[in-house]
Amino acid sequence: MRIRNKQKVPRLLEQADAWIYATENGKLPIDRTRFQRVCLEVGCGKGNFISTLGERNSDTFYLGIDKFVEIIARAASKSAIKEVDNVKIARLDVQAIETLLDPQSIATIYLNFSDPWPRRRNGIRRLTHPNFLSLYAKLLQSDGFVEMKTDNADLFAFSVTSFNRSGWTIVERDDDLTAKVPEGQEHLAKYIKTEYEMRFRSQGVAIHYLKAFPPKPV
């Protein structure tokens, strides 16, 4: 993601401080007495997706992570503007999340328009590489799943293969996800658009989507 207006970051961080997570005793504090479900967005972008989910699903807690402070500032600011109190943003690399969240504690993991890392030697960095799928499987509840959206056909094909070879079950797949939201399904994540998705759709680019469940523990 291209990061503009970096000079605004300190002000945004101050304004949205209540929406930014810090660890406590090596864990991310989540009030599980209040929320029925906890969901994780890996790479939260500018925050439109996760803040909109928070607005439409008040019984669920949403955690967005990204490793760039500039992105964190904008995502947290979006939630602050909307005044959603069930969304938090944390500056984290996905590889560190396993130590900060309990096993089998996440209901859904969202991968929206992740970096495609197009060069072959960088395939291990793709967020749907088997190494990452193994991490997600540890974090997900017994009925938990991953939802993915991307404009990149090569990344999507790679991801489908990666899920299948890693023993996951793809229960939904769409190579041209409709922009029209079915009545009564406005709260579903697959129909909530990120900033990238809005731009790609305006250019007529097809959006690829899948939903997958991890293999059951033996």
Tab-separated table of C-alpha atoms in Angstrom:
chain	number	residue	atom	x	y	z
A	1	MET	CA	0.000	0.000	0.000
A	2	ARG	CA	1.321	3.429	-0.919
A	3	ILE	CA	1.451	5.584	2.190
A	4	ARG	CA	0.759	9.278	1.705
A	5	ASN	CA	0.668	12.258	4.072
A	6	LYS	CA	2.918	10.660	6.672
A	7	GLN	CA	3.040	13.961	8.519
A	8	LYS	CA	-0.553	13.328	9.659
A	9	VAL	CA	0.335	10.093	11.443
A	10	PRO	CA	1.142	11.511	14.921
A	11	ARG	CA	-2.140	13.434	14.991
A	12	LEU	CA	-4.136	10.425	13.812
A	13	LEU	CA	-2.517	8.200	16.426
A	14	GLU	CA	-3.389	10.656	19.170
A	15	GLN	CA	-6.992	11.037	18.012
A	16	ALA	CA	-7.529	7.289	17.693
A	17	ASP	CA	-5.528	6.135	20.698
A	18	ALA	CA	-8.540	4.377	22.266
A	19	TRP	CA	-8.818	2.146	19.187
A	20	ILE	CA	-5.173	1.034	19.194
A	21	TYR	CA	-4.240	-2.127	21.073
A	22	ALA	CA	-1.227	-2.689	23.270
A	23	THR	CA	-0.320	-6.032	24.776
A	24	GLU	CA	-0.864	-6.872	28.434
A	25	ASN	CA	1.293	-9.594	30.009
A	26	GLY	CA	2.255	-10.828	26.579
A	27	LYS	CA	-1.330	-11.139	25.313
A	28	LEU	CA	-3.875	-8.974	23.520
A	29	PRO	CA	-6.655	-8.210	26.034
A	30	ILE	CA	-10.091	-9.195	24.714
A	31	ASP	CA	-13.293	-8.991	26.755
A	32	ARG	CA	-14.795	-12.394	26.035
A	33	THR	CA	-17.592	-11.875	28.540
A	34	ARG	CA	-19.049	-9.258	26.204
A	35	PHE	CA	-18.424	-10.631	22.727
A	36	GLN	CA	-19.692	-13.923	21.330
A	37	ARG	CA	-17.086	-14.080	18.579
A	38	VAL	CA	-13.592	-12.716	17.908
A	39	CYS	CA	-12.449	-12.175	14.321
A	40	LEU	CA	-9.066	-11.189	12.904
A	41	GLU	CA	-8.208	-9.193	9.784
A	42	VAL	CA	-4.618	-9.719	8.657
A	43	GLY	CA	-3.541	-6.555	6.862
A	44	CYS	CA	-6.265	-4.063	7.766
A	45	GLY	CA	-5.516	-1.383	5.166
A	46	LYS	CA	-7.257	1.937	5.738
A	47	GLY	CA	-9.869	0.343	7.976
A	48	ASN	CA	-13.098	0.627	6.001
A	49	PHE	CA	-13.715	-3.130	5.973
A	50	ILE	CA	-13.154	-3.806	9.660
A	51	SER	CA	-14.912	-0.666	10.901
A	52	THR	CA	-17.960	-1.440	8.743
A	53	LEU	CA	-18.026	-5.007	10.056
A	54	GLY	CA	-17.949	-3.589	13.569
A	55	GLU	CA	-20.893	-1.320	12.817
A	56	ARG	CA	-23.014	-4.139	11.428
A	57	ASN	CA	-22.119	-6.892	13.933
A	58	SER	CA	-22.138	-5.449	17.441
A	59	ASP	CA	-21.906	-8.863	19.149
A	60	THR	CA	-18.516	-9.600	17.551
A	61	PHE	CA	-15.073	-8.245	18.414
A	62	TYR	CA	-12.805	-7.387	15.482
A	63	LEU	CA	-9.035	-7.139	15.636
A	64	GLY	CA	-7.127	-5.696	12.699
A	65	ILE	CA	-3.369	-6.024	12.414
A	66	ASP	CA	-0.757	-4.460	10.166
A	67	LYS	CA	2.976	-3.923	10.512
A	68	PHE	CA	3.091	-0.323	9.260
A	69	VAL	CA	2.359	2.426	11.769
A	70	GLU	CA	1.032	4.726	9.036
A	71	ILE	CA	-1.603	2.163	8.079
A	72	ILE	CA	-2.478	1.481	11.711
A	73	ALA	CA	-3.044	5.195	12.268
A	74	ARG	CA	-5.494	5.465	9.386
A	75	ALA	CA	-7.359	2.270	10.220
A	76	ALA	CA	-7.778	3.262	13.864
A	77	SER	CA	-8.877	6.741	12.809
A	78	LYS	CA	-11.616	5.226	10.636
A	79	SER	CA	-13.002	3.299	13.625
A	80	ALA	CA	-12.742	6.396	15.811
A	81	ILE	CA	-14.739	8.440	13.314
A	82	LYS	CA	-17.454	5.774	13.193
A	83	GLU	CA	-17.306	5.419	17.002
A	84	VAL	CA	-17.427	1.626	16.911
A	85	ASP	CA	-16.398	0.138	20.243
A	86	ASN	CA	-15.919	-3.459	19.103
A	87	VAL	CA	-12.917	-2.819	16.842
A	88	LYS	CA	-9.257	-2.560	17.810
A	89	ILE	CA	-6.153	-2.152	15.678
A	90	ALA	CA	-2.685	-3.456	16.561
A	91	ARG	CA	0.704	-2.917	14.975
A	92	LEU	CA	1.853	-6.490	14.522
A	93	ASP	CA	3.430	-8.782	11.995
A	94	VAL	CA	1.234	-11.813	11.386
A	95	GLN	CA	4.066	-14.143	12.388
A	96	ALA	CA	3.941	-12.719	15.929
A	97	ILE	CA	0.219	-13.195	16.421
A	98	GLU	CA	0.469	-16.814	17.597
A	99	THR	CA	2.155	-15.735	20.838
A	100	LEU	CA	-0.407	-12.994	21.532
A	101	LEU	CA	-3.647	-14.899	20.964
A	102	ASP	CA	-4.770	-18.155	22.539
A	103	PRO	CA	-5.081	-21.287	20.393
A	104	GLN	CA	-8.566	-21.898	18.979
A	105	SER	CA	-9.693	-18.402	19.988
A	106	ILE	CA	-10.607	-16.900	16.592
A	107	ALA	CA	-13.881	-17.427	14.734
A	108	THR	CA	-12.843	-15.994	11.354
A	109	ILE	CA	-9.640	-14.766	9.737
A	110	TYR	CA	-9.973	-12.290	6.867
A	111	LEU	CA	-7.359	-11.946	4.125
A	112	ASN	CA	-8.347	-9.009	1.949
A	113	PHE	CA	-6.271	-8.002	-1.076
A	114	SER	CA	-3.037	-9.220	0.441
A	115	ASP	CA	0.296	-8.430	-1.198
A	116	PRO	CA	0.580	-10.937	-4.087
A	117	TRP	CA	4.381	-11.120	-3.910
A	118	PRO	CA	4.539	-11.871	-7.641
A	119	ARG	CA	8.144	-13.054	-7.876
A	120	ARG	CA	8.473	-16.820	-7.526
A	121	ARG	CA	11.179	-16.641	-4.881
A	122	ASN	CA	8.818	-14.633	-2.633
A	123	GLY	CA	6.035	-17.216	-2.635
A	124	ILE	CA	6.791	-18.112	0.973
A	125	ARG	CA	5.720	-14.582	1.935
A	126	ARG	CA	2.230	-14.945	0.544
A	127	LEU	CA	-0.324	-15.013	3.347
A	128	THR	CA	-1.831	-18.201	1.945
A	129	HIS	CA	1.460	-20.095	1.865
A	130	PRO	CA	1.143	-23.414	3.769
A	131	ASN	CA	3.276	-22.005	6.594
A	132	PHE	CA	0.663	-19.320	7.268
A	133	LEU	CA	-2.235	-21.736	6.824
A	134	SER	CA	-0.725	-23.851	9.593
A	135	LEU	CA	-0.675	-20.788	11.845
A	136	TYR	CA	-4.296	-19.924	11.051
A	137	ALA	CA	-5.387	-23.491	11.787
A	138	LYS	CA	-3.925	-23.201	15.286
A	139	LEU	CA	-5.770	-19.934	15.975
A	140	LEU	CA	-9.183	-20.905	14.612
A	141	GLN	CA	-11.980	-22.379	16.705
A	142	SER	CA	-13.291	-25.826	15.823
A	143	ASP	CA	-15.898	-24.208	13.555
A	144	GLY	CA	-13.655	-21.342	12.442
A	145	PHE	CA	-12.713	-20.483	8.864
A	146	VAL	CA	-10.745	-18.168	6.584
A	147	GLU	CA	-12.303	-15.779	4.077
A	148	MET	CA	-10.152	-14.364	1.292
A	149	LYS	CA	-10.692	-11.737	-1.398
A	150	THR	CA	-8.240	-10.632	-4.071
A	151	ASP	CA	-8.092	-9.054	-7.505
A	152	ASN	CA	-4.971	-11.067	-8.384
A	153	ALA	CA	-5.812	-14.205	-10.374
A	154	ASP	CA	-2.338	-15.694	-9.927
A	155	LEU	CA	-2.443	-15.261	-6.146
A	156	PHE	CA	-5.926	-16.753	-6.065
A	157	ALA	CA	-4.873	-19.827	-8.057
A	158	PHE	CA	-1.847	-20.231	-5.786
A	159	SER	CA	-4.107	-19.920	-2.737
A	160	VAL	CA	-6.631	-22.491	-3.939
A	161	THR	CA	-3.794	-24.969	-4.494
A	162	SER	CA	-2.243	-24.125	-1.131
A	163	PHE	CA	-5.510	-24.620	0.768
A	164	ASN	CA	-6.193	-27.925	-0.981
A	165	ARG	CA	-2.692	-29.313	-0.480
A	166	SER	CA	-2.766	-28.303	3.183
A	167	GLY	CA	-5.926	-30.314	3.801
A	168	TRP	CA	-8.333	-27.379	4.040
A	169	THR	CA	-11.874	-27.611	2.678
A	170	ILE	CA	-12.964	-24.813	0.351
A	171	VAL	CA	-16.727	-24.530	0.806
A	172	GLU	CA	-17.258	-21.381	-1.257
A	173	ARG	CA	-15.380	-20.156	-4.306
A	174	ASP	CA	-16.282	-17.324	-6.668
A	175	ASP	CA	-14.047	-16.033	-9.452
A	176	ASP	CA	-16.216	-12.965	-10.037
A	177	LEU	CA	-17.887	-12.000	-6.771
A	178	THR	CA	-20.988	-9.934	-7.353
A	179	ALA	CA	-20.952	-6.292	-6.299
A	180	LYS	CA	-24.676	-6.454	-5.590
A	181	VAL	CA	-25.425	-7.362	-1.988
A	182	PRO	CA	-28.295	-9.852	-1.587
A	183	GLU	CA	-31.101	-8.542	0.594
A	184	GLY	CA	-30.565	-9.347	4.262
A	185	GLN	CA	-26.870	-10.177	3.826
A	186	GLU	CA	-25.418	-6.696	4.307
A	187	HIS	CA	-23.648	-7.841	7.482
A	188	LEU	CA	-21.661	-10.593	5.761
A	189	ALA	CA	-17.955	-9.926	5.317
A	190	LYS	CA	-17.846	-11.118	1.702
A	191	TYR	CA	-20.063	-8.201	0.682
A	192	ILE	CA	-18.272	-5.473	2.649
A	193	LYS	CA	-15.821	-3.659	0.425
A	194	THR	CA	-12.301	-2.557	1.234
A	195	GLU	CA	-10.846	0.604	-0.261
A	196	TYR	CA	-8.920	-1.529	-2.746
A	197	GLU	CA	-12.041	-3.417	-3.773
A	198	MET	CA	-13.952	-0.219	-4.477
A	199	ARG	CA	-11.137	0.987	-6.714
A	200	PHE	CA	-10.775	-2.304	-8.559
A	201	ARG	CA	-14.511	-2.607	-9.144
A	202	SER	CA	-14.606	0.901	-10.610
A	203	GLN	CA	-12.009	-0.353	-13.123
A	204	GLY	CA	-14.040	-3.444	-13.998
A	205	VAL	CA	-11.611	-5.868	-12.348
A	206	ALA	CA	-13.033	-9.237	-11.249
A	207	ILE	CA	-12.877	-9.998	-7.522
A	208	HIS	CA	-11.980	-13.540	-6.462
A	209	TYR	CA	-13.385	-14.920	-3.205
A	210	LEU	CA	-13.118	-18.106	-1.180
A	211	LYS	CA	-14.122	-19.465	2.208
A	212	ALA	CA	-12.200	-22.398	3.667
A	213	PHE	CA	-12.189	-24.549	6.806
A	214	PRO	CA	-8.972	-26.021	8.227
A	215	PRO	CA	-8.423	-29.758	8.557
A	216	LYS	CA	-9.748	-31.323	11.729
A	217	PRO	CA	-7.069	-32.252	14.282
A	218	VAL	CA	-6.228	-35.943	14.298
